[in-house]
Short mmCIF file of C-alpha atoms in Angstrom, two decimals:
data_model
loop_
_atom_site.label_atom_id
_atom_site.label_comp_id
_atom_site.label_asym_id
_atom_site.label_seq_id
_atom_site.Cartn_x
_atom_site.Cartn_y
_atom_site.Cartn_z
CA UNK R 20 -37.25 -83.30 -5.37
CA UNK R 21 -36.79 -86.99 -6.62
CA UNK R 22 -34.62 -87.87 -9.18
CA UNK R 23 -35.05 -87.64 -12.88
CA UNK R 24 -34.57 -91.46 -13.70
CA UNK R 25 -37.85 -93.26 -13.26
CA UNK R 26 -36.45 -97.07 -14.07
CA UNK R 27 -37.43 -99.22 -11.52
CA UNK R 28 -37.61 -103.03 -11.26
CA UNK R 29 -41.10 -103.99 -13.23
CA UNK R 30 -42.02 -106.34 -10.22
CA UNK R 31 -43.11 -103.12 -8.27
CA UNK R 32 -45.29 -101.90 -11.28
CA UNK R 33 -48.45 -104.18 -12.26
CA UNK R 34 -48.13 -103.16 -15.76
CA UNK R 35 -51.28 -101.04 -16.58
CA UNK R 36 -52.13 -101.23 -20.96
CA UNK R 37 -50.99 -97.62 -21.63
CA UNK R 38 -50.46 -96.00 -24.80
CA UNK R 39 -48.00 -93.81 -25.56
CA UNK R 40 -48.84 -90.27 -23.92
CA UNK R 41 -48.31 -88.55 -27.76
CA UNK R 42 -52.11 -86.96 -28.04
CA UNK R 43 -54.70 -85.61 -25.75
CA UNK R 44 -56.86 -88.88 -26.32
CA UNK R 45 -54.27 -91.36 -25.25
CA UNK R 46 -53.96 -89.06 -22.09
CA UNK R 47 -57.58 -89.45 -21.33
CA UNK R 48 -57.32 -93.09 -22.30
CA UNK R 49 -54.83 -93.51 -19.70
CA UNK R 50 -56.85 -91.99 -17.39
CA UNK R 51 -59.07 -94.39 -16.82
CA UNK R 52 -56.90 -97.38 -17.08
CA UNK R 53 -55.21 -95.88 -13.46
CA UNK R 54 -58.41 -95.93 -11.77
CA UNK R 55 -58.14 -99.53 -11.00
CA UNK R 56 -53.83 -99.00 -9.82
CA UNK R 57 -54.92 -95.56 -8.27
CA UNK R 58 -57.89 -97.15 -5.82
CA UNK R 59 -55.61 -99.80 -4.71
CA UNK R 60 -53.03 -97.42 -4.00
CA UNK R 61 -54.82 -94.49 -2.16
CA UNK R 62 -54.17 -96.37 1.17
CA UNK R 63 -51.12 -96.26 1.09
CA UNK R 64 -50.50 -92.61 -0.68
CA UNK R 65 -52.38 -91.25 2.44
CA UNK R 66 -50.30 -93.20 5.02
CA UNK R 67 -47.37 -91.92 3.72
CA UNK R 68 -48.36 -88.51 2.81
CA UNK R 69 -47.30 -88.13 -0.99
CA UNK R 70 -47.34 -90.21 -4.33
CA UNK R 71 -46.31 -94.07 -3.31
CA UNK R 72 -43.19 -94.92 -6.10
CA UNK R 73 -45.93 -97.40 -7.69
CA UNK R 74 -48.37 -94.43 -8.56
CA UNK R 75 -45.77 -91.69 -9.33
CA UNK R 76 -44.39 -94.03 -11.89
CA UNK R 77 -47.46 -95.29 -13.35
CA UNK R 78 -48.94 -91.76 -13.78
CA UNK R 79 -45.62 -90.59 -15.81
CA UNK R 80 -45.90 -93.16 -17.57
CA UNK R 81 -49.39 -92.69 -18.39
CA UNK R 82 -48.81 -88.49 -19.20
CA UNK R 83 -50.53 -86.84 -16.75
CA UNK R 84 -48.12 -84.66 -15.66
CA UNK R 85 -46.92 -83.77 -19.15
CA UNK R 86 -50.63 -82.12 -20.46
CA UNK R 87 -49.63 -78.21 -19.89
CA UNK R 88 -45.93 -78.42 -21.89
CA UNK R 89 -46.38 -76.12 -25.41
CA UNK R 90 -46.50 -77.71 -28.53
CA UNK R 91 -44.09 -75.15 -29.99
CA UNK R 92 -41.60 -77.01 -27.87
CA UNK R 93 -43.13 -80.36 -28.26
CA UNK R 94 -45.88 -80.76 -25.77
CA UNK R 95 -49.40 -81.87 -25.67
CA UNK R 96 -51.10 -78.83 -25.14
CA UNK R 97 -54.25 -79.87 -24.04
CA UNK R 98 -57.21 -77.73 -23.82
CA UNK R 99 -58.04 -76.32 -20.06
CA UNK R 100 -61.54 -79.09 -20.84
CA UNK R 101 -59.29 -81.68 -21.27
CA UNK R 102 -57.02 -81.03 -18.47
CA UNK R 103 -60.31 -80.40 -16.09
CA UNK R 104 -61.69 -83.63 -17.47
CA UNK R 105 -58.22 -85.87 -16.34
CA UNK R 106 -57.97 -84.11 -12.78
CA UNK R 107 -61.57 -84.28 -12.09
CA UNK R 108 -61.16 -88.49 -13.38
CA UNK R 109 -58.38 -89.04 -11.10
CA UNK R 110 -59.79 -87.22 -8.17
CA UNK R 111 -63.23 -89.06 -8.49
CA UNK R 112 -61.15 -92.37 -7.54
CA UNK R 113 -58.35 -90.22 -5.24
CA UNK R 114 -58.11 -87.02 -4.15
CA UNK R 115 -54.65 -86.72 -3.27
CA UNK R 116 -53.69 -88.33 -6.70
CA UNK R 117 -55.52 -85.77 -8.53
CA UNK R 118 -54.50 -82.68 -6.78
CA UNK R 119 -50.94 -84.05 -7.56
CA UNK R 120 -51.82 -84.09 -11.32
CA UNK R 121 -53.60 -80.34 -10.95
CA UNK R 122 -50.31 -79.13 -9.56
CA UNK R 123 -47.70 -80.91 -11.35
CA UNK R 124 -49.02 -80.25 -14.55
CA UNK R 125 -48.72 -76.55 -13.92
CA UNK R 126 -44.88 -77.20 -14.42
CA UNK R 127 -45.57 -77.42 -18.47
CA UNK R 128 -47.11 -73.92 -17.97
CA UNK R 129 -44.33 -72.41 -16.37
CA UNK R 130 -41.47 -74.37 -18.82
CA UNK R 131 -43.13 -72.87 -21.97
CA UNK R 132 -41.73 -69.75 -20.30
CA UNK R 133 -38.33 -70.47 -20.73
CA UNK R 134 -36.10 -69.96 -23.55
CA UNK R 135 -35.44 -72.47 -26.33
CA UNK R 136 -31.77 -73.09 -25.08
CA UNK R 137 -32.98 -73.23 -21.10
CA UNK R 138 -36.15 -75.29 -22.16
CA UNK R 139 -33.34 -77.68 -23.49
CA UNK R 140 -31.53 -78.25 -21.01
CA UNK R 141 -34.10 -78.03 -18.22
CA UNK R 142 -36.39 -80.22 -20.37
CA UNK R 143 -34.68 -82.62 -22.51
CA UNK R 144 -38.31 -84.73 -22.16
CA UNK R 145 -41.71 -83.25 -20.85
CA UNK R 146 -41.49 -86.21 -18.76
CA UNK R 147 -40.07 -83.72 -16.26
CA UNK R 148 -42.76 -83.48 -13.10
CA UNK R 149 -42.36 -79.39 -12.25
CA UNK R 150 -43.75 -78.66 -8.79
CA UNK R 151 -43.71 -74.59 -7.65
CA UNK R 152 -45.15 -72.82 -4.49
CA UNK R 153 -45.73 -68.71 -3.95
CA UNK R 154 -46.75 -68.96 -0.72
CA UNK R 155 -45.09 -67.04 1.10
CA UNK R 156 -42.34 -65.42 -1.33
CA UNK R 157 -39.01 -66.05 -1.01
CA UNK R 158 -36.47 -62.92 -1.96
CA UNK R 159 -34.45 -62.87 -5.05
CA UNK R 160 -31.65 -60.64 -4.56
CA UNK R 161 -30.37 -59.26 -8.50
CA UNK R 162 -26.71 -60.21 -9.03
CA UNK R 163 -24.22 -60.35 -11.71
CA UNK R 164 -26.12 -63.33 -14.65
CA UNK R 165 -29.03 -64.14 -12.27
CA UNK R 166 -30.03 -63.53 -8.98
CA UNK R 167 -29.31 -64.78 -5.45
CA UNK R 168 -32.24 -66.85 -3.85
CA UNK R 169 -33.55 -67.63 -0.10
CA UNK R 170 -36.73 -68.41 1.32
CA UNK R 171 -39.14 -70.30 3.16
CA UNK R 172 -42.14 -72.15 0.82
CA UNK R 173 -45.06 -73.51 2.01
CA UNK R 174 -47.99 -75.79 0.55
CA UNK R 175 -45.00 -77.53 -2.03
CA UNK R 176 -47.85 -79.97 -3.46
CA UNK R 177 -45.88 -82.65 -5.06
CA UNK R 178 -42.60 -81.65 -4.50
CA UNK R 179 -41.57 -85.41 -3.43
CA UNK R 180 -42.60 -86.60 -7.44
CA UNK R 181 -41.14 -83.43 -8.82
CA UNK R 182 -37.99 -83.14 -10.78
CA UNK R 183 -37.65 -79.86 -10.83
CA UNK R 184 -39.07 -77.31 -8.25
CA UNK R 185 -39.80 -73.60 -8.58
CA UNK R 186 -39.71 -71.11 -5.84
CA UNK R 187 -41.63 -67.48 -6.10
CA UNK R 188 -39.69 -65.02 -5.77
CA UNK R 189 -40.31 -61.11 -4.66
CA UNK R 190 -36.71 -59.20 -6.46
CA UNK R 191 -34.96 -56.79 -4.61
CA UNK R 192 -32.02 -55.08 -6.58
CA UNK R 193 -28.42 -54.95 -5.04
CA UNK R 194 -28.98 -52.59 -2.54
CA UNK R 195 -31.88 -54.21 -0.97
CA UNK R 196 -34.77 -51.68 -3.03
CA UNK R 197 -37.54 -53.16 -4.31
CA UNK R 198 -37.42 -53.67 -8.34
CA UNK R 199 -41.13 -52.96 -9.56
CA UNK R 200 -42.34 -55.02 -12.24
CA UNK R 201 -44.67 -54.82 -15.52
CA UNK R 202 -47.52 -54.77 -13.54
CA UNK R 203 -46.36 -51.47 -10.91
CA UNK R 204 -45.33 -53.98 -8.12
CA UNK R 205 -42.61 -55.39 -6.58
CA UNK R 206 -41.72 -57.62 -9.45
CA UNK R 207 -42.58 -61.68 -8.48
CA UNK R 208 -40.87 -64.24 -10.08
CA UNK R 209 -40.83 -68.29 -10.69
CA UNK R 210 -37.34 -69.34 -10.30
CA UNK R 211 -36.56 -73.03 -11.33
CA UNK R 212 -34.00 -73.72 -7.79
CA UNK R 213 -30.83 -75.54 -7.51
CA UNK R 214 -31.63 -79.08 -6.30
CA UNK R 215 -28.89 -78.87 -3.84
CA UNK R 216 -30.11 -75.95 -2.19
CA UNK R 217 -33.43 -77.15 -0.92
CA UNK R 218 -34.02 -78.22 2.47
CA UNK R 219 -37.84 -80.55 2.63
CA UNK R 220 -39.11 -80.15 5.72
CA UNK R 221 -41.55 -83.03 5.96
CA UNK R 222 -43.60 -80.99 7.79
CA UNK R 223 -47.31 -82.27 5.90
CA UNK R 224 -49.32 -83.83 8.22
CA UNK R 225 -53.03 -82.50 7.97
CA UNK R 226 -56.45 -83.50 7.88
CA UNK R 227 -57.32 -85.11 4.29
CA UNK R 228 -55.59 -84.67 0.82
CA UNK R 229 -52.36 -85.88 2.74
CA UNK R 230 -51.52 -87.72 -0.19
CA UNK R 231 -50.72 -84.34 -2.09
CA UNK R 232 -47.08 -84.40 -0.21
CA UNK R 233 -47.67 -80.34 -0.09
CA UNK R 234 -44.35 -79.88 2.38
CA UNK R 235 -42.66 -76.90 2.57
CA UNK R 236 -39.08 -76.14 2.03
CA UNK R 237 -36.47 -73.76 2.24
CA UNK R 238 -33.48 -72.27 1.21
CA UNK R 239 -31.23 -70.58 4.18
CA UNK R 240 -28.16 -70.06 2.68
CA UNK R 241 -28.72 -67.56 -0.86
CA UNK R 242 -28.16 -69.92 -3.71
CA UNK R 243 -27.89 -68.46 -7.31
CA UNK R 244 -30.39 -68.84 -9.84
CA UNK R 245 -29.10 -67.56 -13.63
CA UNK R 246 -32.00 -65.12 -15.08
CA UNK R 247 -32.36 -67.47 -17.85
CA UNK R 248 -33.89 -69.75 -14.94
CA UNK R 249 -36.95 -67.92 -14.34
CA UNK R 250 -39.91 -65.83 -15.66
CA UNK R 251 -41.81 -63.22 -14.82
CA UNK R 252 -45.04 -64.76 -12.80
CA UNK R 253 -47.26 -61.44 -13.58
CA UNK R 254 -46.66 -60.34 -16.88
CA UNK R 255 -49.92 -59.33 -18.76
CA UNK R 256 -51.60 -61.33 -21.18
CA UNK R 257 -50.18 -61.42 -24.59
CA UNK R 258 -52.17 -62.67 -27.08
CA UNK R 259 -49.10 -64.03 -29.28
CA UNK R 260 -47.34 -66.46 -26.58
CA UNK R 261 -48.35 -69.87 -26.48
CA UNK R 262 -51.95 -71.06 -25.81
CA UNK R 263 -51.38 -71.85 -22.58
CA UNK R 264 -49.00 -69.35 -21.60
CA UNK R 265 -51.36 -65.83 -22.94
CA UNK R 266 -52.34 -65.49 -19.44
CA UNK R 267 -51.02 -66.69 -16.06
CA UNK R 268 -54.69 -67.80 -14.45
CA UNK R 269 -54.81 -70.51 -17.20
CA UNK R 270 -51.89 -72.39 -15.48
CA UNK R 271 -54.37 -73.50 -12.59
CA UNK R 272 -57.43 -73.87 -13.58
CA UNK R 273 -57.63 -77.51 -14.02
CA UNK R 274 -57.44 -77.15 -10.30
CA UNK R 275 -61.05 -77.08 -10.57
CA UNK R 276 -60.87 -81.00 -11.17
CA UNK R 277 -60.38 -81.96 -7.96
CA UNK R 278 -63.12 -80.38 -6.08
CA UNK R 279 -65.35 -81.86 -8.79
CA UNK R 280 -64.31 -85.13 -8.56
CA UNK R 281 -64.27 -85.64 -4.48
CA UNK R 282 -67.66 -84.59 -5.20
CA UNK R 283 -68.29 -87.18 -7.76
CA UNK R 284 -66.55 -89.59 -5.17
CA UNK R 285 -69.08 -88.58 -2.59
CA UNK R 286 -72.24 -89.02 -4.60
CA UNK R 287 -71.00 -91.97 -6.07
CA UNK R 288 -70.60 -93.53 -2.57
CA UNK R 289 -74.09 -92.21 -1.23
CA UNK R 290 -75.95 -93.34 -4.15
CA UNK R 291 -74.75 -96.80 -3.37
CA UNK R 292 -75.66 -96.33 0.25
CA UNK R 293 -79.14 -95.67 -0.87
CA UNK R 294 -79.28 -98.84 -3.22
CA UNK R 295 -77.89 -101.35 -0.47
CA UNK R 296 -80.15 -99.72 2.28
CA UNK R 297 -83.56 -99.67 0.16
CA UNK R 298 -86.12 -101.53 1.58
CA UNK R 299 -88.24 -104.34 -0.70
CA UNK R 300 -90.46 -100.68 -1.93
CA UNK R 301 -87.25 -98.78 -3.31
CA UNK R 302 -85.84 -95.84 -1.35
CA UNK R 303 -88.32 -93.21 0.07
CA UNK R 304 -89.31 -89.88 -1.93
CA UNK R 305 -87.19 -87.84 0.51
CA UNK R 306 -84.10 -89.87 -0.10
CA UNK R 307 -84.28 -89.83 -3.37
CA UNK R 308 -85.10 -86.30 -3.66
CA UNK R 309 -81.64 -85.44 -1.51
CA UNK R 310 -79.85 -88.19 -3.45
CA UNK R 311 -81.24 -86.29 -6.99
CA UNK R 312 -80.40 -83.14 -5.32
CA UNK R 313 -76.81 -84.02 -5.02
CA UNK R 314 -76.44 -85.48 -8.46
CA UNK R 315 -77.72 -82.31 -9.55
CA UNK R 316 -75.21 -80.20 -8.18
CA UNK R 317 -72.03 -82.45 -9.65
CA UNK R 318 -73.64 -82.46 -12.78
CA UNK R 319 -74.26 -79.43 -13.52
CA UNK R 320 -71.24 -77.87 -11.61
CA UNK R 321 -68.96 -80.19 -13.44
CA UNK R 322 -70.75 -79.37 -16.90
CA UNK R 323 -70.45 -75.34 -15.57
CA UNK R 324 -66.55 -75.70 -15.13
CA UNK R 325 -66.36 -77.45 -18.56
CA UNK R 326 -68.21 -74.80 -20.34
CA UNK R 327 -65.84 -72.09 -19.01
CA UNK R 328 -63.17 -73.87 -19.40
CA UNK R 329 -64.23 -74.48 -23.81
CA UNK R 330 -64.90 -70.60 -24.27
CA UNK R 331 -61.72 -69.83 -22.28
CA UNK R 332 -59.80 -72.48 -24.88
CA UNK R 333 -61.91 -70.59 -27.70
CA UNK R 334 -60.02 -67.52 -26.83
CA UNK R 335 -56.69 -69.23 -25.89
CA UNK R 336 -56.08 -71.20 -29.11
CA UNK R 337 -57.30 -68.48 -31.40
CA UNK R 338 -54.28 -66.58 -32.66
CA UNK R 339 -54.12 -63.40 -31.19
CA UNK R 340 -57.21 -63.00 -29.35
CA UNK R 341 -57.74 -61.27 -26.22
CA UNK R 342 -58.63 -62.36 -22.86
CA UNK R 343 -60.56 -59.35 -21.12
CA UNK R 344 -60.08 -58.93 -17.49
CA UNK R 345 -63.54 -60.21 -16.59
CA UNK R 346 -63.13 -63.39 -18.62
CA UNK R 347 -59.45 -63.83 -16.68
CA UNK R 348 -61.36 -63.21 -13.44
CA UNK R 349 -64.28 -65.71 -14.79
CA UNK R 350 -61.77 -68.68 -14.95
CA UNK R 351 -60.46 -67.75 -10.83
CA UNK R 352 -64.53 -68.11 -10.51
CA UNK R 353 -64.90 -71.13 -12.04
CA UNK R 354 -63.22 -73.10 -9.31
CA UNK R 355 -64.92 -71.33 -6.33
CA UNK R 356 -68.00 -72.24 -8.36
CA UNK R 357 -67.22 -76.02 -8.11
CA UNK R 358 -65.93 -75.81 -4.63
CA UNK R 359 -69.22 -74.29 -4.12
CA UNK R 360 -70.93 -77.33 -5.06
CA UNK R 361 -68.66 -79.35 -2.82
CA UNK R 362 -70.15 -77.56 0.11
CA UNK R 363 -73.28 -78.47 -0.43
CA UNK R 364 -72.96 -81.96 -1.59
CA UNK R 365 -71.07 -83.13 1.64
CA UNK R 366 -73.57 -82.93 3.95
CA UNK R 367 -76.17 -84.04 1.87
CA UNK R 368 -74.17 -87.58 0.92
CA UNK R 369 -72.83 -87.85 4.42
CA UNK R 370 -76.56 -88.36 5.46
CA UNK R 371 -77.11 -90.76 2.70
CA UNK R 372 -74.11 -92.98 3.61
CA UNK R 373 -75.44 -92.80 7.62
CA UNK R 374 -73.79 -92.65 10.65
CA UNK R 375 -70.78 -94.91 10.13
CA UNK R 376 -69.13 -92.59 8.02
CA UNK R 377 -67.52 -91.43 10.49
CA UNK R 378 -65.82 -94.70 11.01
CA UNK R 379 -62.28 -95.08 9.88
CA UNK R 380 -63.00 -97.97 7.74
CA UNK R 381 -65.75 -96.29 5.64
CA UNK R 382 -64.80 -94.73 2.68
CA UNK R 383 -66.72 -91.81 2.81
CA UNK R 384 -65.08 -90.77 5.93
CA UNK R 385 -62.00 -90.04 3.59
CA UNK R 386 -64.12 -88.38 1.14
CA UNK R 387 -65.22 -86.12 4.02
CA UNK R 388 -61.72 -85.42 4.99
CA UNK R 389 -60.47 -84.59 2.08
CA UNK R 390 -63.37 -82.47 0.89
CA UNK R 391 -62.88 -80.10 3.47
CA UNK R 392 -59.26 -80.02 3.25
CA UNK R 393 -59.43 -78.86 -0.67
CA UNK R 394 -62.03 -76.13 0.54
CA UNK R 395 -59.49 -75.02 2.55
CA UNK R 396 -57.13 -73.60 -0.87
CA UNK R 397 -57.27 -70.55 -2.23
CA UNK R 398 -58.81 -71.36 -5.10
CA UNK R 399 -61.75 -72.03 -3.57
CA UNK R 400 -62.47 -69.22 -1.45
CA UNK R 401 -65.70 -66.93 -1.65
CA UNK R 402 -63.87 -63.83 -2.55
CA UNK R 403 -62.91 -65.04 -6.01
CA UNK R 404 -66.50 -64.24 -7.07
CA UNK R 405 -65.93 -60.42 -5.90
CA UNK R 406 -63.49 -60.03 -8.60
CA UNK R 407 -65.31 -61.45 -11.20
CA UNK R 408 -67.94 -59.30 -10.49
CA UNK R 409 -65.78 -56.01 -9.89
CA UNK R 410 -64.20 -56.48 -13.42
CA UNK R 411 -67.72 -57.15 -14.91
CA UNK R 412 -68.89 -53.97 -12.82
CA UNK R 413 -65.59 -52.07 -14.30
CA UNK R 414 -66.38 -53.26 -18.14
CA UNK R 415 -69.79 -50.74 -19.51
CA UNK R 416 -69.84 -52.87 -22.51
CA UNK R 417 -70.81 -56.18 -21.25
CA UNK R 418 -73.38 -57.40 -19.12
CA UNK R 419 -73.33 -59.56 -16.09
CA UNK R 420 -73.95 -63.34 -16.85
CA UNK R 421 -72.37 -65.33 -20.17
CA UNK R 422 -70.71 -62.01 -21.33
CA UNK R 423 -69.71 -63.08 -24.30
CA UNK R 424 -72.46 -64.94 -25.42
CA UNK R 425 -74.45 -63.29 -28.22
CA UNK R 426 -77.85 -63.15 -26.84
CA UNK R 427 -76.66 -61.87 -24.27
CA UNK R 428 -75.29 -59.25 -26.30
CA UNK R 429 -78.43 -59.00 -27.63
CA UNK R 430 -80.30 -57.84 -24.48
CA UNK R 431 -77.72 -55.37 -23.76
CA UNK R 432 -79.00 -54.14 -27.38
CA UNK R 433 -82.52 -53.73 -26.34
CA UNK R 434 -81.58 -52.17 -22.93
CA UNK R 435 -83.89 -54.56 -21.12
CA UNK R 436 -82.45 -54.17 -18.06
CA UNK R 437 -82.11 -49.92 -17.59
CA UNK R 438 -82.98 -48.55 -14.73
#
């Protein structure tokens, strides 16, 4: 919802060193030359519930937003490790910062979609911030060129930065029927809606990641969208699209970063709890066993997601490969895997930092808030691991754990496991 010129007077931008966002590495570069601008702005992005102008700009400038946009069409495309790797970065130092880069990157996702001649004029630079909620649907009403569009959207996660906004969409044909997609359903689209149509509601005030400016919005009077202004949001993989674009659970899945990296930001402020309260001996056994223990679980839930995230790229950026339903499913599981380890860090680090976490001047308190607030998302909800399993379950010729890894093909071989 904010406009597409980003000029602004230099004297409200401490210039960061940037490079020119032109490759994954100078992405990742830039990356951690925000963490400095990002700290000193999270104050503020939580007081006034989105992106302050300072950080939008800086993180344009820097790429962040740009990592999911095709290369056919000009774009980065970053692997889902590198994308995982910048959210998880950002959200170590903010949350709300990096659940704005999850989001808004999805908008490269959703762009490849497009036509050459829409991508054009919709995208004359992949400096274009693309925000999009589906939650709950609006109605897109078939019409003569396009379709008319109303609705009311909730969670709009950086909608305030975005240039352009998309709205999901259930379709409905001219007589009010329900037109039934590729899939057997009621057909869903993304539809890329006119500015001037959309009412903000400024209606996000909530408990932590306030900073993602997730408002909702509406549309009350039916505005037209032209067909060439949408795509289809479940069309089945197809191994000859884009990377990025072969399946529609890769658009998310860097997601994953934030959860990861409030966890980072939780351990990071325990373990200097422990070092500043240490008495003259060190830190007790226990303390550091619950301080290890928490380590632990960022480590190896962050290396986890990675891992996923390279053999889903394997697949991805291999020329007509195909994604099997349990390997979709796998990458939905991947972030309830890291929001897993969340839950169990928090109340282990809000021990370590004692009882004036709670305070409103201790850092961790934000940590805290926010943690629990990104639980909250679908994403990270238990159920996710159901259909992993159900599609493992529904596929005879795999087994259960690392499916496509070749020993554990090799067990399968042997029958080890008959009963």
């Amino acid at each position: 919802m904010s406009p597409a010129d980003t000029t602004t007077d230099d004297a409200t931008f401490d210039r960061v060193e940037l490079k020119e966002p032109t490759s994954a590495d100078a992405v990742i570069y830039n990356t951690r030359a925000l963490a400095g601008l990002i700290a000193e702005e999270a104050d503020a992005i939580e007081e006034v519930a989105k992106l302050t102008d300072r950080a939008a700009l800086a993180m344009r400038r820097a790429g962040v937003f740009e990592m999911g946009f095709p290369a056919s069409r000009g774009g980065l495309e970053m692997t889902l490790e590198q994308q995982v790797q910048v959210v998880a970065e950002i959200a170590a130092v903010d949350a709300s910062a990096g659940w704005n880069v999850g989001v808004l990157n999805a908008g490269g996702f959703y762009a490849g979609r497009l036509s050459e001649q829409t991508f054009a004029e919709l995208y004359p630079t992949t400096d274009r911030p693309t925000s999009g909620s589906f939650h709950p649907r609006g109605r897109a009403v078939q019409t003569d060129g396009g379709y008319l569009v109303s609705g009311h959207w909730d969670w709009g996660s950086g909608s305030y930065t975005a240039d352009h906004v998309v709205g999901g969409c259930l379709v409905f044909d001219a007589d009010g029927a329900e037109v039934i997609g590729s899939n057997g359903q009621q057909m869903l689209i993304g539809a890329w809606l006119p500015p001037e149509a959309i009412e903000p509601l400024d209606n996000w005030q909530t408990l932590g990641v306030c900073g993602s400016g997730s408002t909702s919005y509406r549309i009350t009077e039916p505005a037209f969208v032209p067909v060439e202004h949408t795509f289809d949001r479940e069309a089945p993989f197809d191994p000859d699209a884009d990377p990025l674009n072969k399946t529609v659970t890769a658009c998310h899945y860097a997601l994953s970063g934030v959860v990861l990296g409030i966890a980072r930001h939780a351990v990071n402020l325990a373990g200097e709890a422990v070092r500043v309260k240490g008495s003259a001996r060190g830190p007790d056994s226990a303390t550091l066993q619950m301080l290890g223990q928490a380590i632990g679980e960022v480590d190896f839930a962050y290396s986890g997601v990675r891992e996923i995230a390279r053999m889903s790229d394997e697949i991805l950026f291999t020329d007509g490969a195909v994604m099997t339903p349990w390997q979709q499913a796998r990458m939905t599981a991947a972030n309830a895997t890291a929001a897993n380890a969340l839950r169990r860090v928090l109340p282990v680090c809000t021990e370590l930092a004692g009882s004036r976490h709670i305070m409103d001047d201790h850092p961790m308190q934000r940590v805290l808030r926010d943690g629990n607030s990104a639980l909250a998302h679908a994403g990270a909800k238990q159920m996710l691991f159901a259909f992993h399993a159900q599609a493992l379950v529904d596929d005879s010729t795999t087994g259960f754990t690392i499916g496509d890894d070749p020993v554990d093909a090799g067990f399968r071989s042997m029958r080890r496991w008959s009963v």
